[in-house]
Amino acid sequence: MCELLGMSANVPTDICFSFSGFLHRGGGTGPHRDGWGIAFYEEGGYRDFRDPHPSVNSPIARLICDYPIKSNVVISHIRQANVGGVKLANTHPFTREMWGRPWCYAHNGQLSGWESLALGNYIPVGSTDSEYAYCWLMGELRREFPTPPAEPEVLWERLHQLCEQLRALGVFNMLLSDGCYLYTFCATKLAHITRCAPFGDAELSDAEMTVNFAEHTTPDDIVSVIATEPLTHNEAWQRMVPGELLVWRDGEIQARYCP
């Protein structure tokens, strides 16, 4: 299956270290050779990079490692195709607009019976079950919330219910963001770690690289990283449980919903 990587931070932070290990899973230490992508929210704007080629050999992926884009929210994906051909239109993350904001999404897993989901305002561009499920999810949210709800918890609860509906169709591990909040939903496996003072060393599992975060941070920084599998082997990652939705903002968990 595919692999997911996300970040939520309270200050604009680059993801170069984590991504340097993650990219090796796209055809190097992992079999996911069917494309990759990464999206950044920064200063009220949004930009993404997608490539239908293996990330381990991608010049664009190397650019991301060497170009420290500062962001509060990042979503990345490495694809192992199961539904839909290997092409740019089927490469995650996918983006749609809602309430004047770009919403970004990436999915790990495979669904069955997804074609029976009734679509609303959003139509897929590619041919994956992932994008189809995303269009259904966004359509349901937009139908029920034409404008942002006054209490965001109402949206979070409904999002969890919709994710549970998709989990009933198969494997649905997901990252979703509007640039403010990062939502992570676990069907089978997702792990996370929050780095804050006092910072220490971290060693990648997929590449020979070590960083001392104390040299690159301030005592007030909070940075959380979410991945399908832990990216470092000398830190204590926490695994999410099946059916769990976490809502992140500024590197910290704002809400937790369980089945």
CSV table of N, CA, C and O in Angstrom, one decimal, residues 127-223:
chain,number,residue,atom,x,y,z
A,127,SER,N,-8.7,8.4,-11.8
A,127,SER,CA,-9.5,7.2,-11.8
A,127,SER,C,-9.2,6.4,-10.6
A,127,SER,O,-9.4,5.1,-10.6
A,128,THR,N,-8.8,7.0,-9.5
A,128,THR,CA,-8.5,6.2,-8.3
A,128,THR,C,-9.7,6.1,-7.3
A,128,THR,O,-10.5,7.1,-7.3
A,129,ASP,N,-9.7,5.1,-6.5
A,129,ASP,CA,-10.7,5.0,-5.4
A,129,ASP,C,-10.5,6.1,-4.4
A,129,ASP,O,-11.4,6.7,-3.8
A,130,SER,N,-9.2,6.5,-4.3
A,130,SER,CA,-8.8,7.5,-3.3
A,130,SER,C,-9.4,8.9,-3.6
A,130,SER,O,-10.0,9.5,-2.7
A,131,GLU,N,-9.3,9.3,-4.8
A,131,GLU,CA,-9.8,10.6,-5.2
A,131,GLU,C,-11.3,10.6,-5.2
A,131,GLU,O,-12.0,11.6,-4.8
A,132,TYR,N,-11.9,9.5,-5.6
A,132,TYR,CA,-13.4,9.4,-5.6
A,132,TYR,C,-13.9,9.5,-4.2
A,132,TYR,O,-14.9,10.2,-3.9
A,133,ALA,N,-13.3,8.8,-3.3
A,133,ALA,CA,-13.7,8.9,-1.9
A,133,ALA,C,-13.5,10.3,-1.3
A,133,ALA,O,-14.3,10.8,-0.5
A,134,TYR,N,-12.5,11.0,-1.8
A,134,TYR,CA,-12.2,12.4,-1.3
A,134,TYR,C,-13.3,13.3,-1.8
A,134,TYR,O,-13.8,14.1,-1.1
A,135,CYS,N,-13.7,13.1,-3.1
A,135,CYS,CA,-14.8,13.9,-3.7
A,135,CYS,C,-16.1,13.7,-2.9
A,135,CYS,O,-16.8,14.6,-2.6
A,136,TRP,N,-16.4,12.4,-2.6
A,136,TRP,CA,-17.6,12.1,-1.8
A,136,TRP,C,-17.5,12.8,-0.4
A,136,TRP,O,-18.5,13.4,0.0
A,137,LEU,N,-16.4,12.6,0.2
A,137,LEU,CA,-16.2,13.2,1.6
A,137,LEU,C,-16.4,14.7,1.6
A,137,LEU,O,-17.1,15.3,2.4
A,138,MET,N,-15.7,15.4,0.6
A,138,MET,CA,-15.8,16.8,0.6
A,138,MET,C,-17.3,17.3,0.2
A,138,MET,O,-17.8,18.3,0.7
A,139,GLY,N,-17.9,16.5,-0.7
A,139,GLY,CA,-19.3,16.8,-1.1
A,139,GLY,C,-20.2,16.7,0.1
A,139,GLY,O,-21.1,17.6,0.3
A,140,GLU,N,-20.0,15.7,0.9
A,140,GLU,CA,-20.9,15.5,2.1
A,140,GLU,C,-20.7,16.7,3.1
A,140,GLU,O,-21.6,17.2,3.7
A,141,LEU,N,-19.4,17.1,3.3
A,141,LEU,CA,-19.2,18.2,4.2
A,141,LEU,C,-19.7,19.5,3.7
A,141,LEU,O,-20.3,20.2,4.5
A,142,ARG,N,-19.6,19.7,2.4
A,142,ARG,CA,-20.1,21.0,1.9
A,142,ARG,C,-21.6,21.0,1.9
A,142,ARG,O,-22.2,22.1,2.1
A,143,ARG,N,-22.2,19.9,1.7
A,143,ARG,CA,-23.7,19.8,1.7
A,143,ARG,C,-24.2,20.1,3.1
A,143,ARG,O,-25.2,20.8,3.2
A,144,GLU,N,-23.6,19.6,4.1
A,144,GLU,CA,-24.0,19.7,5.4
A,144,GLU,C,-23.6,21.1,6.0
A,144,GLU,O,-24.2,21.6,7.0
A,145,PHE,N,-22.5,21.6,5.6
A,145,PHE,CA,-22.0,22.9,6.1
A,145,PHE,C,-21.7,23.8,4.9
A,145,PHE,O,-20.5,23.9,4.5
A,146,PRO,N,-22.7,24.5,4.4
A,146,PRO,CA,-22.5,25.4,3.3
A,146,PRO,C,-21.5,26.5,3.7
A,146,PRO,O,-20.8,27.1,2.8
A,147,THR,N,-21.5,26.9,4.9
A,147,THR,CA,-20.5,27.9,5.5
A,147,THR,C,-19.8,27.2,6.7
A,147,THR,O,-20.3,26.3,7.3
A,148,PRO,N,-18.7,27.7,7.0
A,148,PRO,CA,-18.0,27.2,8.2
A,148,PRO,C,-18.8,27.2,9.4
A,148,PRO,O,-19.4,28.2,9.8
A,149,PRO,N,-18.9,26.1,10.2
A,149,PRO,CA,-19.8,26.1,11.4
A,149,PRO,C,-19.1,27.0,12.5
A,149,PRO,O,-17.9,27.1,12.6
A,150,ALA,N,-20.0,27.6,13.3
A,150,ALA,CA,-19.5,28.4,14.3
A,150,ALA,C,-18.7,27.7,15.4
A,150,ALA,O,-17.7,28.2,15.9
A,151,GLU,N,-19.1,26.4,15.6
A,151,GLU,CA,-18.3,25.5,16.5
A,151,GLU,C,-17.6,24.5,15.7
A,151,GLU,O,-18.3,23.6,15.1
A,152,PRO,N,-16.3,24.5,15.5
A,152,PRO,CA,-15.6,23.5,14.7
A,152,PRO,C,-15.8,22.1,15.1
A,152,PRO,O,-15.6,21.2,14.3
A,153,GLU,N,-16.1,21.9,16.4
A,153,GLU,CA,-16.2,20.5,16.9
A,153,GLU,C,-17.4,19.8,16.2
A,153,GLU,O,-17.3,18.6,16.0
A,154,VAL,N,-18.4,20.5,15.7
A,154,VAL,CA,-19.5,19.9,14.9
A,154,VAL,C,-18.9,19.3,13.6
A,154,VAL,O,-19.3,18.2,13.3
A,155,LEU,N,-18.1,20.1,13.0
A,155,LEU,CA,-17.4,19.6,11.7
A,155,LEU,C,-16.6,18.4,12.0
A,155,LEU,O,-16.6,17.4,11.3
A,156,TRP,N,-15.8,18.4,13.1
A,156,TRP,CA,-14.9,17.3,13.4
A,156,TRP,C,-15.6,16.0,13.7
A,156,TRP,O,-15.2,15.0,13.2
A,157,GLU,N,-16.7,16.1,14.4
A,157,GLU,CA,-17.5,15.0,14.7
A,157,GLU,C,-18.1,14.3,13.4
A,157,GLU,O,-18.1,13.1,13.3
A,158,ARG,N,-18.6,15.2,12.6
A,158,ARG,CA,-19.1,14.7,11.3
A,158,ARG,C,-18.0,14.1,10.4
A,158,ARG,O,-18.3,13.1,9.8
A,159,LEU,N,-16.9,14.7,10.4
A,159,LEU,CA,-15.8,14.2,9.6
A,159,LEU,C,-15.4,12.8,10.1
A,159,LEU,O,-15.2,11.9,9.3
A,160,HIS,N,-15.4,12.6,11.4
A,160,HIS,CA,-15.1,11.3,12.0
A,160,HIS,C,-16.1,10.2,11.5
A,160,HIS,O,-15.8,9.1,11.1
A,161,GLN,N,-17.4,10.6,11.5
A,161,GLN,CA,-18.4,9.7,11.1
A,161,GLN,C,-18.3,9.3,9.6
A,161,GLN,O,-18.4,8.2,9.3
A,162,LEU,N,-17.9,10.3,8.8
A,162,LEU,CA,-17.7,10.0,7.4
A,162,LEU,C,-16.5,9.1,7.1
A,162,LEU,O,-16.5,8.2,6.3
A,163,CYS,N,-15.5,9.4,7.9
A,163,CYS,CA,-14.3,8.5,7.8
A,163,CYS,C,-14.6,7.1,8.2
A,163,CYS,O,-14.1,6.1,7.6
A,164,GLU,N,-15.4,6.9,9.2
A,164,GLU,CA,-15.8,5.6,9.6
A,164,GLU,C,-16.6,4.9,8.5
A,164,GLU,O,-16.5,3.7,8.3
A,165,GLN,N,-17.5,5.6,7.8
A,165,GLN,CA,-18.2,5.1,6.7
A,165,GLN,C,-17.2,4.6,5.6
A,165,GLN,O,-17.4,3.5,5.1
A,166,LEU,N,-16.2,5.3,5.4
A,166,LEU,CA,-15.2,4.9,4.3
A,166,LEU,C,-14.4,3.7,4.9
A,166,LEU,O,-14.0,2.8,4.1
A,167,ARG,N,-14.1,3.7,6.1
A,167,ARG,CA,-13.3,2.6,6.7
A,167,ARG,C,-14.1,1.3,6.6
A,167,ARG,O,-13.5,0.2,6.5
A,168,ALA,N,-15.4,1.4,6.6
A,168,ALA,CA,-16.3,0.2,6.4
A,168,ALA,C,-16.1,-0.4,5.0
A,168,ALA,O,-16.5,-1.6,4.8
A,169,LEU,N,-15.6,0.3,4.1
A,169,LEU,CA,-15.4,-0.1,2.7
A,169,LEU,C,-14.0,-0.7,2.5
A,169,LEU,O,-13.8,-1.2,1.4
A,170,GLY,N,-13.2,-0.7,3.5
A,170,GLY,CA,-11.8,-1.2,3.3
A,170,GLY,C,-10.8,-0.5,4.2
A,170,GLY,O,-11.1,-0.2,5.3
A,171,VAL,N,-9.6,-0.3,3.6
A,171,VAL,CA,-8.6,0.4,4.4
A,171,VAL,C,-8.6,1.9,4.0
A,171,VAL,O,-8.5,2.2,2.9
A,172,PHE,N,-8.7,2.7,5.1
A,172,PHE,CA,-8.8,4.1,4.8
A,172,PHE,C,-8.0,4.9,5.9
A,172,PHE,O,-8.5,5.4,6.9
A,173,ASN,N,-6.7,5.0,5.6
A,173,ASN,CA,-5.8,5.8,6.4
A,173,ASN,C,-5.7,7.2,5.6
A,173,ASN,O,-5.5,7.2,4.4
A,174,MET,N,-5.9,8.3,6.3
A,174,MET,CA,-6.1,9.6,5.6
A,174,MET,C,-5.4,10.7,6.3
A,174,MET,O,-5.4,10.8,7.6
A,175,LEU,N,-4.9,11.7,5.5
A,175,LEU,CA,-4.5,13.0,6.0
A,175,LEU,C,-5.3,14.0,5.2
A,175,LEU,O,-5.5,13.9,4.0
A,176,LEU,N,-5.8,15.0,5.9
A,176,LEU,CA,-6.6,16.1,5.4
A,176,LEU,C,-6.3,17.4,6.1
A,176,LEU,O,-6.2,17.4,7.3
A,177,SER,N,-6.3,18.5,5.3
A,177,SER,CA,-6.1,19.8,5.9
A,177,SER,C,-6.7,20.9,5.1
A,177,SER,O,-6.8,20.8,3.9
A,178,ASP,N,-7.1,22.0,5.9
A,178,ASP,CA,-7.5,23.2,5.3
A,178,ASP,C,-6.5,24.3,5.4
A,178,ASP,O,-6.7,25.5,5.2
A,179,GLY,N,-5.3,23.9,5.9
A,179,GLY,CA,-4.2,24.9,6.1
A,179,GLY,C,-4.2,25.4,7.6
A,179,GLY,O,-3.2,26.0,8.0
A,180,CYS,N,-5.3,25.2,8.3
A,180,CYS,CA,-5.3,25.6,9.7
A,180,CYS,C,-5.2,24.3,10.6
A,180,CYS,O,-4.3,24.2,11.4
A,181,TYR,N,-6.1,23.4,10.4
A,181,TYR,CA,-6.1,22.1,11.1
A,181,TYR,C,-5.6,21.0,10.2
A,181,TYR,O,-5.8,21.0,9.0
A,182,LEU,N,-4.9,20.1,10.8
A,182,LEU,CA,-4.5,18.8,10.1
A,182,LEU,C,-5.3,17.7,10.7
A,182,LEU,O,-5.3,17.5,12.0
A,183,TYR,N,-6.0,16.9,9.9
A,183,TYR,CA,-6.8,15.8,10.4
A,183,TYR,C,-6.1,14.5,10.0
A,183,TYR,O,-5.8,14.3,8.8
A,184,THR,N,-5.9,13.6,10.9
A,184,THR,CA,-5.3,12.3,10.6
A,184,THR,C,-6.3,11.2,11.1
A,184,THR,O,-6.7,11.2,12.2
A,185,PHE,N,-6.6,10.3,10.2
A,185,PHE,CA,-7.6,9.2,10.5
A,185,PHE,C,-6.9,7.9,10.2
A,185,PHE,O,-6.2,7.7,9.2
A,186,CYS,N,-7.0,7.0,11.2
A,186,CYS,CA,-6.3,5.7,11.1
A,186,CYS,C,-7.3,4.6,10.9
A,186,CYS,O,-8.2,4.5,11.7
A,187,ALA,N,-7.1,3.8,9.9
A,187,ALA,CA,-7.9,2.5,9.7
A,187,ALA,C,-7.0,1.3,10.2
A,187,ALA,O,-7.5,0.4,10.8
A,188,THR,N,-5.7,1.4,9.8
A,188,THR,CA,-4.9,0.2,10.1
A,188,THR,C,-3.6,0.7,10.8
A,188,THR,O,-3.2,0.2,11.8
A,189,LYS,N,-2.9,1.7,10.2
A,189,LYS,CA,-1.7,2.1,10.8
A,189,LYS,C,-1.3,3.6,10.5
A,189,LYS,O,-1.3,4.0,9.3
A,190,LEU,N,-1.0,4.3,11.5
A,190,LEU,CA,-0.5,5.7,11.4
A,190,LEU,C,0.3,5.9,12.8
A,190,LEU,O,-0.2,5.4,13.8
A,191,ALA,N,1.4,6.5,12.7
A,191,ALA,CA,2.2,6.8,14.0
A,191,ALA,C,2.5,8.3,14.0
A,191,ALA,O,2.6,8.9,13.0
A,192,HIS,N,2.7,8.8,15.2
A,192,HIS,CA,3.1,10.2,15.3
A,192,HIS,C,4.0,10.5,16.4
A,192,HIS,O,4.2,9.7,17.4
A,193,ILE,N,4.8,11.6,16.3
A,193,ILE,CA,5.7,12.0,17.4
A,193,ILE,C,5.6,13.5,17.4
A,193,ILE,O,5.5,14.2,16.4
A,194,THR,N,5.7,14.1,18.7
A,194,THR,CA,5.7,15.5,18.9
A,194,THR,C,7.0,15.9,19.5
A,194,THR,O,7.4,15.3,20.5
A,195,ARG,N,7.7,16.8,18.8
A,195,ARG,CA,9.0,17.2,19.3
A,195,ARG,C,8.9,18.6,19.8
A,195,ARG,O,8.4,19.5,19.2
A,196,CYS,N,9.4,18.8,21.1
A,196,CYS,CA,9.4,20.0,21.8
A,196,CYS,C,10.5,20.1,22.7
A,196,CYS,O,11.2,19.1,22.9
A,197,ALA,N,10.8,21.2,23.4
A,197,ALA,CA,11.9,21.3,24.3
A,197,ALA,C,11.8,20.4,25.5
A,197,ALA,O,10.6,20.2,26.0
A,198,PRO,N,12.8,19.8,25.9
A,198,PRO,CA,14.2,19.9,25.4
A,198,PRO,C,14.4,19.0,24.1
A,198,PRO,O,14.0,17.8,24.2
A,199,PHE,N,14.9,19.6,23.1
A,199,PHE,CA,15.1,18.8,21.8
A,199,PHE,C,16.4,18.0,21.9
A,199,PHE,O,17.3,18.3,22.6
A,200,GLY,N,16.4,16.9,21.1
A,200,GLY,CA,17.6,16.0,21.1
A,200,GLY,C,17.9,15.6,19.7
A,200,GLY,O,17.4,16.1,18.7
A,201,ASP,N,18.7,14.5,19.6
A,201,ASP,CA,19.1,13.9,18.3
A,201,ASP,C,18.0,13.0,17.8
A,201,ASP,O,17.2,12.3,18.5
A,202,ALA,N,17.9,12.9,16.4
A,202,ALA,CA,17.0,12.0,15.8
A,202,ALA,C,17.8,11.4,14.6
A,202,ALA,O,18.5,12.0,13.9
A,203,GLU,N,17.6,10.0,14.5
A,203,GLU,CA,18.3,9.3,13.4
A,203,GLU,C,17.3,8.6,12.5
A,203,GLU,O,16.4,7.9,12.9
A,204,LEU,N,17.4,8.9,11.2
A,204,LEU,CA,16.5,8.3,10.2
A,204,LEU,C,16.6,6.8,10.1
A,204,LEU,O,17.8,6.3,10.3
A,205,SER,N,15.5,6.1,9.9
A,205,SER,CA,15.6,4.7,9.7
A,205,SER,C,15.9,4.3,8.2
A,205,SER,O,16.4,3.2,8.0
A,206,ASP,N,15.5,5.2,7.3
A,206,ASP,CA,15.7,4.8,5.8
A,206,ASP,C,16.9,5.5,5.2
A,206,ASP,O,17.1,5.3,4.0
A,207,ALA,N,17.6,6.3,5.9
A,207,ALA,CA,18.8,6.9,5.3
A,207,ALA,C,19.8,7.2,6.4
A,207,ALA,O,19.4,7.3,7.6
A,208,GLU,N,21.0,7.3,6.1
A,208,GLU,CA,22.0,7.6,7.1
A,208,GLU,C,22.1,9.1,7.3
A,208,GLU,O,22.8,9.9,6.7
A,209,MET,N,21.3,9.6,8.2
A,209,MET,CA,21.2,11.0,8.5
A,209,MET,C,20.8,11.2,10.0
A,209,MET,O,19.8,10.5,10.4
A,210,THR,N,21.5,12.1,10.7
A,210,THR,CA,21.1,12.4,12.1
A,210,THR,C,21.1,13.9,12.2
A,210,THR,O,21.8,14.6,11.6
A,211,VAL,N,20.1,14.4,13.0
A,211,VAL,CA,20.0,15.8,13.2
A,211,VAL,C,19.9,16.1,14.7
A,211,VAL,O,19.2,15.3,15.4
A,212,ASN,N,20.5,17.1,15.2
A,212,ASN,CA,20.3,17.6,16.5
A,212,ASN,C,19.3,18.8,16.5
A,212,ASN,O,19.7,19.9,16.1
A,213,PHE,N,18.0,18.5,16.8
A,213,PHE,CA,17.0,19.5,16.7
A,213,PHE,C,17.2,20.7,17.6
A,213,PHE,O,16.7,21.8,17.3
A,214,ALA,N,18.0,20.6,18.6
A,214,ALA,CA,18.3,21.7,19.5
A,214,ALA,C,19.1,22.8,18.8
A,214,ALA,O,19.0,24.0,19.2
A,215,GLU,N,19.8,22.4,17.7
A,215,GLU,CA,20.6,23.4,16.9
A,215,GLU,C,19.7,24.2,15.9
A,215,GLU,O,20.2,25.1,15.3
A,216,HIS,N,18.5,23.7,15.7
A,216,HIS,CA,17.6,24.3,14.7
A,216,HIS,C,16.3,24.8,15.2
A,216,HIS,O,15.4,25.2,14.4
A,217,THR,N,16.1,24.9,16.5
A,217,THR,CA,14.8,25.2,17.0
A,217,THR,C,15.0,26.2,18.2
A,217,THR,O,16.1,26.5,18.6
A,218,THR,N,13.9,26.8,18.6
A,218,THR,CA,13.8,27.6,19.8
A,218,THR,C,13.1,26.8,20.9
A,218,THR,O,12.3,25.8,20.6
A,219,PRO,N,13.2,27.2,22.2
A,219,PRO,CA,12.5,26.5,23.2
A,219,PRO,C,11.0,26.5,23.1
A,219,PRO,O,10.3,25.7,23.7
A,220,ASP,N,10.4,27.4,22.3
A,220,ASP,CA,9.0,27.5,22.2
A,220,ASP,C,8.4,26.7,21.0
A,220,ASP,O,7.2,26.6,20.8
A,221,ASP,N,9.3,26.1,20.2
A,221,ASP,CA,8.8,25.3,19.0
A,221,ASP,C,8.1,24.0,19.4
A,221,ASP,O,8.6,23.3,20.3
A,222,ILE,N,7.1,23.7,18.6
A,222,ILE,CA,6.4,22.4,18.8
A,222,ILE,C,6.1,21.9,17.4
A,222,ILE,O,5.5,22.6,16.6
A,223,VAL,N,6.7,20.8,17.1
A,223,VAL,CA,6.5,20.2,15.7
A,223,VAL,C,6.1,18.7,15.9
A,223,VAL,O,6.8,17.9,16.5
